[in-house]
Coordinates of C-alpha atoms in Angstrom, one line a residue:
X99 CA 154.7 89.3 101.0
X100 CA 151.1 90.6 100.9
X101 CA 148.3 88.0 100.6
X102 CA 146.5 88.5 97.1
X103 CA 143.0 89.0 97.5
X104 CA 140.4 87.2 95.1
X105 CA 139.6 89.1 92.2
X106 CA 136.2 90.5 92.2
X107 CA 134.1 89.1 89.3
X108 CA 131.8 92.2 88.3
X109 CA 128.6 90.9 86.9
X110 CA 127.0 91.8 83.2
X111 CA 124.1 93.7 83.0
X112 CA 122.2 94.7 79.4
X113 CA 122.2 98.7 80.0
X114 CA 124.6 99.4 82.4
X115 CA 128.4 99.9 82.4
X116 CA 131.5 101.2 84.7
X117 CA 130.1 99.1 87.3
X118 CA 131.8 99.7 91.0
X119 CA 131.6 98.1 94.2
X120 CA 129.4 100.2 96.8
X121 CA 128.4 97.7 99.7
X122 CA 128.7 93.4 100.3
X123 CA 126.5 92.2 102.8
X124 CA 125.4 88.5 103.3
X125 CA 122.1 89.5 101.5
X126 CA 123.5 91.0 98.3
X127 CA 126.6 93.5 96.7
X128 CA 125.4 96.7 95.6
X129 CA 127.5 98.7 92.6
X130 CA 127.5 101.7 91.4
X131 CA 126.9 101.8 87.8
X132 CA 126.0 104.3 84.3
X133 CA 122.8 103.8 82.5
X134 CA 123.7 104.2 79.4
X135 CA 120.7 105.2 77.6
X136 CA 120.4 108.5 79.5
X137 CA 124.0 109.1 81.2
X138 CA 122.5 108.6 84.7
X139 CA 124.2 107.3 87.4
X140 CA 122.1 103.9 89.4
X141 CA 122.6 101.7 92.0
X142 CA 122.3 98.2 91.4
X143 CA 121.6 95.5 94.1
X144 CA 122.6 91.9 93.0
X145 CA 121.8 89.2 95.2
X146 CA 124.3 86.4 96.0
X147 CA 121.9 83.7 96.0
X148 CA 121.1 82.2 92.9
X149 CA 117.0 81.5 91.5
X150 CA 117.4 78.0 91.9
X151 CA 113.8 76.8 92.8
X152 CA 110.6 78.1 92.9
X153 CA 110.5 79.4 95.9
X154 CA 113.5 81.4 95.6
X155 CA 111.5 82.9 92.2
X156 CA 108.4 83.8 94.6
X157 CA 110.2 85.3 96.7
X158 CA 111.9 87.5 93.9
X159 CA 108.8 88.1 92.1
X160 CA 107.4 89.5 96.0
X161 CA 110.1 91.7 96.4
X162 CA 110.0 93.3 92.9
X163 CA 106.0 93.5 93.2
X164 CA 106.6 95.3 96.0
X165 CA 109.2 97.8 95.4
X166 CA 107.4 98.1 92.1
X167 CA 104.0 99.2 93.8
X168 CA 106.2 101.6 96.4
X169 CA 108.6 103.2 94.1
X170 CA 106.5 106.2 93.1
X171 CA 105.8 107.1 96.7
X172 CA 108.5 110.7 97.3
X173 CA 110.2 108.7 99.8
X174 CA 110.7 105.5 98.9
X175 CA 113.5 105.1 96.7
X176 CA 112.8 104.8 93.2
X177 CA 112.9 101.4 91.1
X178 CA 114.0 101.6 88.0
X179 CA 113.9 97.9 86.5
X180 CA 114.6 94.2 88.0
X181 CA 116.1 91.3 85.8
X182 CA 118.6 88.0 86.2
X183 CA 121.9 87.7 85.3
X184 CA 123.2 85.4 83.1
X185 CA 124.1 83.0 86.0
X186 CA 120.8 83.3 87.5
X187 CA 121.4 85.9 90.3
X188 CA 118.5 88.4 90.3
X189 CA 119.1 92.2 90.5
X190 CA 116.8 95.7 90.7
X191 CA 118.2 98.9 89.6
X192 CA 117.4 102.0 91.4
X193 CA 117.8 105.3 92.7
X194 CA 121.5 105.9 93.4
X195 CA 121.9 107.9 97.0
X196 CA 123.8 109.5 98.8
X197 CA 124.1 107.1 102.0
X198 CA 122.1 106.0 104.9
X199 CA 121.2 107.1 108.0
X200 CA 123.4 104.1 109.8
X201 CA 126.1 106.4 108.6
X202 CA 124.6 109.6 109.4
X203 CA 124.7 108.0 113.1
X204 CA 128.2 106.9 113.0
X205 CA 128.9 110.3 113.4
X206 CA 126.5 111.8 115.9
X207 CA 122.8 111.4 116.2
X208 CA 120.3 113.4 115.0
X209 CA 118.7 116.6 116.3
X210 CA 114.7 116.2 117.5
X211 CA 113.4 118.3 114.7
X212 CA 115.7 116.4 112.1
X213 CA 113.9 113.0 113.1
X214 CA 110.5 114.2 113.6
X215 CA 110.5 115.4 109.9
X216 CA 112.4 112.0 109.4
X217 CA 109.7 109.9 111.0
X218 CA 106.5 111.9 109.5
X219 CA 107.7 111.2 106.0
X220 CA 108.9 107.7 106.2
X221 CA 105.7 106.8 107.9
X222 CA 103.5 108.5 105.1
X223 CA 105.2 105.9 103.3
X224 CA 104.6 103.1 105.6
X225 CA 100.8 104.2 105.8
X226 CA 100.8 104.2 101.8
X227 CA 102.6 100.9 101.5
X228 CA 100.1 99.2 104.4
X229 CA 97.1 100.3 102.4
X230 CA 98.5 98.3 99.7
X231 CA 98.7 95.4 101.6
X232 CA 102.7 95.4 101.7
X233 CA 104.4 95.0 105.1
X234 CA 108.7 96.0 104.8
X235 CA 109.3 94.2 107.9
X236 CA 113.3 95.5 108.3
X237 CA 112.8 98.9 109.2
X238 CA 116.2 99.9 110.8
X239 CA 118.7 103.2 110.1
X240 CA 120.5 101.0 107.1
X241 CA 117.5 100.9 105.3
X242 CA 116.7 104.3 105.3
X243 CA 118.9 106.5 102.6
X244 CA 119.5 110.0 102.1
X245 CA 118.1 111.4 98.5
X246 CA 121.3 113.6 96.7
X247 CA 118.5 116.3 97.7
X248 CA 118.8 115.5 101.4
X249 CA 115.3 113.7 102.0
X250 CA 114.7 110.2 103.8
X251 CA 113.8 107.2 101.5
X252 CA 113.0 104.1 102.7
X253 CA 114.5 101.0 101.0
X254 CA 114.8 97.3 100.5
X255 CA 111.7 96.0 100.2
X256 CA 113.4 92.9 100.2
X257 CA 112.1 91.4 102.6
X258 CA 108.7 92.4 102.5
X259 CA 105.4 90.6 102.4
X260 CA 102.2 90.7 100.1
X261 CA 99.6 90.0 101.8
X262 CA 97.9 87.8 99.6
X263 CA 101.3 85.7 99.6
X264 CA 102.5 85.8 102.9
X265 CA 104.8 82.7 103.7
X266 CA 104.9 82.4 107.7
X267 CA 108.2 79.9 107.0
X268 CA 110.5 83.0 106.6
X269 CA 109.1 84.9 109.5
X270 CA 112.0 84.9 112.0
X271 CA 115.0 84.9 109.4
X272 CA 114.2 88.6 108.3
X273 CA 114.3 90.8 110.8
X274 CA 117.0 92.9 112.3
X275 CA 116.6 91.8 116.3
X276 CA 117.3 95.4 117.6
X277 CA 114.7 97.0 115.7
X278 CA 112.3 93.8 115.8
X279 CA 109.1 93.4 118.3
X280 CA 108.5 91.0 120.5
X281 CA 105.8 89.1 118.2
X282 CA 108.8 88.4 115.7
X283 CA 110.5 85.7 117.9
X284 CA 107.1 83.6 117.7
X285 CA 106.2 81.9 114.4
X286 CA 102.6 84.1 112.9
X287 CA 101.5 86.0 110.3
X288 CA 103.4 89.4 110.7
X289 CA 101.3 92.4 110.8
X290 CA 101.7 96.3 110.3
X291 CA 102.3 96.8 114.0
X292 CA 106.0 95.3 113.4
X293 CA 106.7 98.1 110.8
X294 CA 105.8 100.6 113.2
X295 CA 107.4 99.4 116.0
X296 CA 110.7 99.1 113.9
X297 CA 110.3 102.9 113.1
X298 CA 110.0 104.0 116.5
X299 CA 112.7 102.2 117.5
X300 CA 114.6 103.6 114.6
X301 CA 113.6 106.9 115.5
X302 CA 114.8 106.6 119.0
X303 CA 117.9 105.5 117.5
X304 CA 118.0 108.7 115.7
X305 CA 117.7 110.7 118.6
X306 CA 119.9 108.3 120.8
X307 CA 122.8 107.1 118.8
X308 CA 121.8 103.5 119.9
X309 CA 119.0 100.9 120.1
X310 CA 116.4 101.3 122.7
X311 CA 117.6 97.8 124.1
X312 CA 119.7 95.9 122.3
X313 CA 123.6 96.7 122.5
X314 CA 124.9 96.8 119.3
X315 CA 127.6 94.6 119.6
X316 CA 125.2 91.7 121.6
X317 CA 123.6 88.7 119.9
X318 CA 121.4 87.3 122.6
X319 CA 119.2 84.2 122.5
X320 CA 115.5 83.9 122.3
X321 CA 115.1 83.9 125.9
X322 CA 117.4 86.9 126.6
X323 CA 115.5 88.9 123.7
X324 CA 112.6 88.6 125.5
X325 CA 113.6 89.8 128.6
X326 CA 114.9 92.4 127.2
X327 CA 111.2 93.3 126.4
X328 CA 110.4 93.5 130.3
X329 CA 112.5 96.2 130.6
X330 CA 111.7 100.1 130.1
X331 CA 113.0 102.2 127.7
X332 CA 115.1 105.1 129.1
X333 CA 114.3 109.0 128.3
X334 CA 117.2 110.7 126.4
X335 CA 118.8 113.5 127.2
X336 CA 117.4 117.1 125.5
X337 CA 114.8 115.6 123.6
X338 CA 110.7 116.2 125.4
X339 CA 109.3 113.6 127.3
X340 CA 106.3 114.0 124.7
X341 CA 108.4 112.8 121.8
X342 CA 109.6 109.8 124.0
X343 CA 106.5 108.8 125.0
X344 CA 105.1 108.7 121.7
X345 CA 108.1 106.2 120.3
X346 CA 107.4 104.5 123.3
X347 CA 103.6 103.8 122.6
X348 CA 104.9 103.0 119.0
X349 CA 107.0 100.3 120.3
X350 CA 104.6 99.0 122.8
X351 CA 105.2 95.3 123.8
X352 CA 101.0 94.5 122.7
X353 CA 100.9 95.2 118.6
X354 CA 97.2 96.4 119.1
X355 CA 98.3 99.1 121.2
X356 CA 100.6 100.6 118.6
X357 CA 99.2 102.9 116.6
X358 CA 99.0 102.7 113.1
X359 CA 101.8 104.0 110.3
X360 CA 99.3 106.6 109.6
X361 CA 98.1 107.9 112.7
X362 CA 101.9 107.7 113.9
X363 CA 102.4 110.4 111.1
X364 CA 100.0 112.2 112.9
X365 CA 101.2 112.1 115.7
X366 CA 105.1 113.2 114.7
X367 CA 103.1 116.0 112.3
X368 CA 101.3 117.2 115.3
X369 CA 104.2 117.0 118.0
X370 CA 105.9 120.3 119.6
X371 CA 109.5 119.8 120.8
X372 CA 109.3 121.4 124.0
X373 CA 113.1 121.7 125.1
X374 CA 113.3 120.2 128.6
X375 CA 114.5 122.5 130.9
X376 CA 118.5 123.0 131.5
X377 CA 120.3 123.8 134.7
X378 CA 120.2 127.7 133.3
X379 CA 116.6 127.5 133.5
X380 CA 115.8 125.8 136.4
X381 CA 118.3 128.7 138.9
X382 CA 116.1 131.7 136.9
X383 CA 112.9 129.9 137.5
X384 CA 114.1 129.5 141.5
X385 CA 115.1 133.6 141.1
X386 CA 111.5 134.4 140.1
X387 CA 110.3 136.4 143.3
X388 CA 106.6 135.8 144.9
X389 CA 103.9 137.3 142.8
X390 CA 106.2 137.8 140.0
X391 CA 106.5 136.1 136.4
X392 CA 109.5 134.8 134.5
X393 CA 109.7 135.8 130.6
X394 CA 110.3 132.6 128.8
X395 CA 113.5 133.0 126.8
X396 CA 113.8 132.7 122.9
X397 CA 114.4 129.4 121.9
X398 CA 112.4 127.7 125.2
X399 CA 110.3 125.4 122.7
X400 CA 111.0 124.6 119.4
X401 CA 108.1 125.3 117.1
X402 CA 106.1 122.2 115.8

């Protein structure tokens, strides 16, 4: 006899109807849902926590300011409204997409080209979101989603921070360890350095199909984490030691040697994917006789 699971109770929301299941975490559920007044299709993330106190109202009020002052950029996904159910849980309906890029990497990771123009536009966004005095603070492959048009969006500003309401209390509970910088294990006021050390490492990620440290399947203490920092992060095979080395500055261990979520665009914009040289190469290079040049093949550097 099959165990009977609990029934799912599918909350009430004014506007919205066929409501479905897409994702439960710890955080929150997010459905699929119909808006009814226009026939579009939304996502809806309801958190599990009810707004029992004030604090839990801040921190509400934060993350919709936030997402709010965010959702026009192009790739940030796009709020739509924010409200409480009628048992106090608060939700925000947005942009419905078509996945992350957590999935994307279940399945193999991305080509360099692919994650430069990933990394370019989701830190145009970062750089946008800075000058407004927001911080996301959770950069990592889940929260970046896939438009139904194929372009990187960052979301869940969640967790973010205002900066004229930062609360240094929640500093160590919101961030995703294998994506996190060292200055997250130590109680502060966060900075813009951590989100661009969280994209970097995403990025690497990207091109890697794994954290630039942590195994995915480790939880280490404090103490372990920090070692970890002490040691250096590896090349990866068929991607230029230029694209590398630039993740690696943006994930330096000293914040004030990252550079910023702007000049980091930059730098991606700027970057040519030289293709490190295969075994093919390297036996015609060795064929090449005295005095003589080698024609470079088509395809020997990938175009920036």
């Amino acid at each position: 006899m099959s165990e009977r699971r609990p029934q799912v109770v599918v909350p009430t929301i004014p506007g919205l109807s066929n409501l479905s299941v897409l994702a439960r975490g710890g955080y929150a559920t997010i459905y699929r849902a119909i808006q009814d007044s226009i026939g579009r299709e939304v996502a809806v993330k309801v958190e599990n926590r009810t707004l029992e106190g004030e604090r839990d109202q801040r921190r509400f009020l934060r993350e919709a300011r936030a997402a709010g002052q965010m959702s026009a950029h192009p790739y940030v996904v796009d709020l739509h409204d924010v409200g409480v159910t009628a048992d106090q849980h608060p939700y925000m309906i947005m942009e419905l997409c078509d996945g992350s890029y957590a999935e994307r990497l279940r399945a193999a990771p991305l080509t360099p080209s692919e994650t430069r123009d990933v990394g370019t536009k989701i830190a145009d966004a970062l750089a946008v979101a800075h000058d407004s005095g927001v911080l996301h603070r959770d950069i990592k492959p889940a929260n970046l989603l896939i438009s139904r048009f194929g372009e990187p969006l960052l979301a869940d500003f969640g967790l973010a921070v205002l900066a004229e309401t930062r609360e240094t209390s929640i500093t160590l509970e919101v961030h995703t360890p294998a994506y996190s910088p060292p200055e997250t294990l130590r109680y502060g006021s966060p900075t813009s350095a951590v989100d661009v050390y969280g994209l970097s490492a995403t990025l690497y990620a990207m091109l890697s199909g794994r954290p630039p440290r942590l195994q995915p399947d480790r939880s280490p203490s404090v103490l372990a984490l920090l070692e970890l920092f002490e040691e250096p992060i590896p090349e990866v095979p068929g991607v230029s030691a230029s694209f590398i080395d630039l993740l690696r500055l943006g994930m330096a261990n000293d914040p004030l040697a990252r550079p910023s979520a702007g000049r980091l665009r930059d730098l991606l914009a700027e970057l040519v994917l030289e293709r490190p040289p295969g075994p093919e190469a390297v036996r015609a290079s060795a064929r090449v006789p005295t005095g003589g040049y080698a024609q470079p093949s088509a395809g020997a550097t990938e175009a920036g």
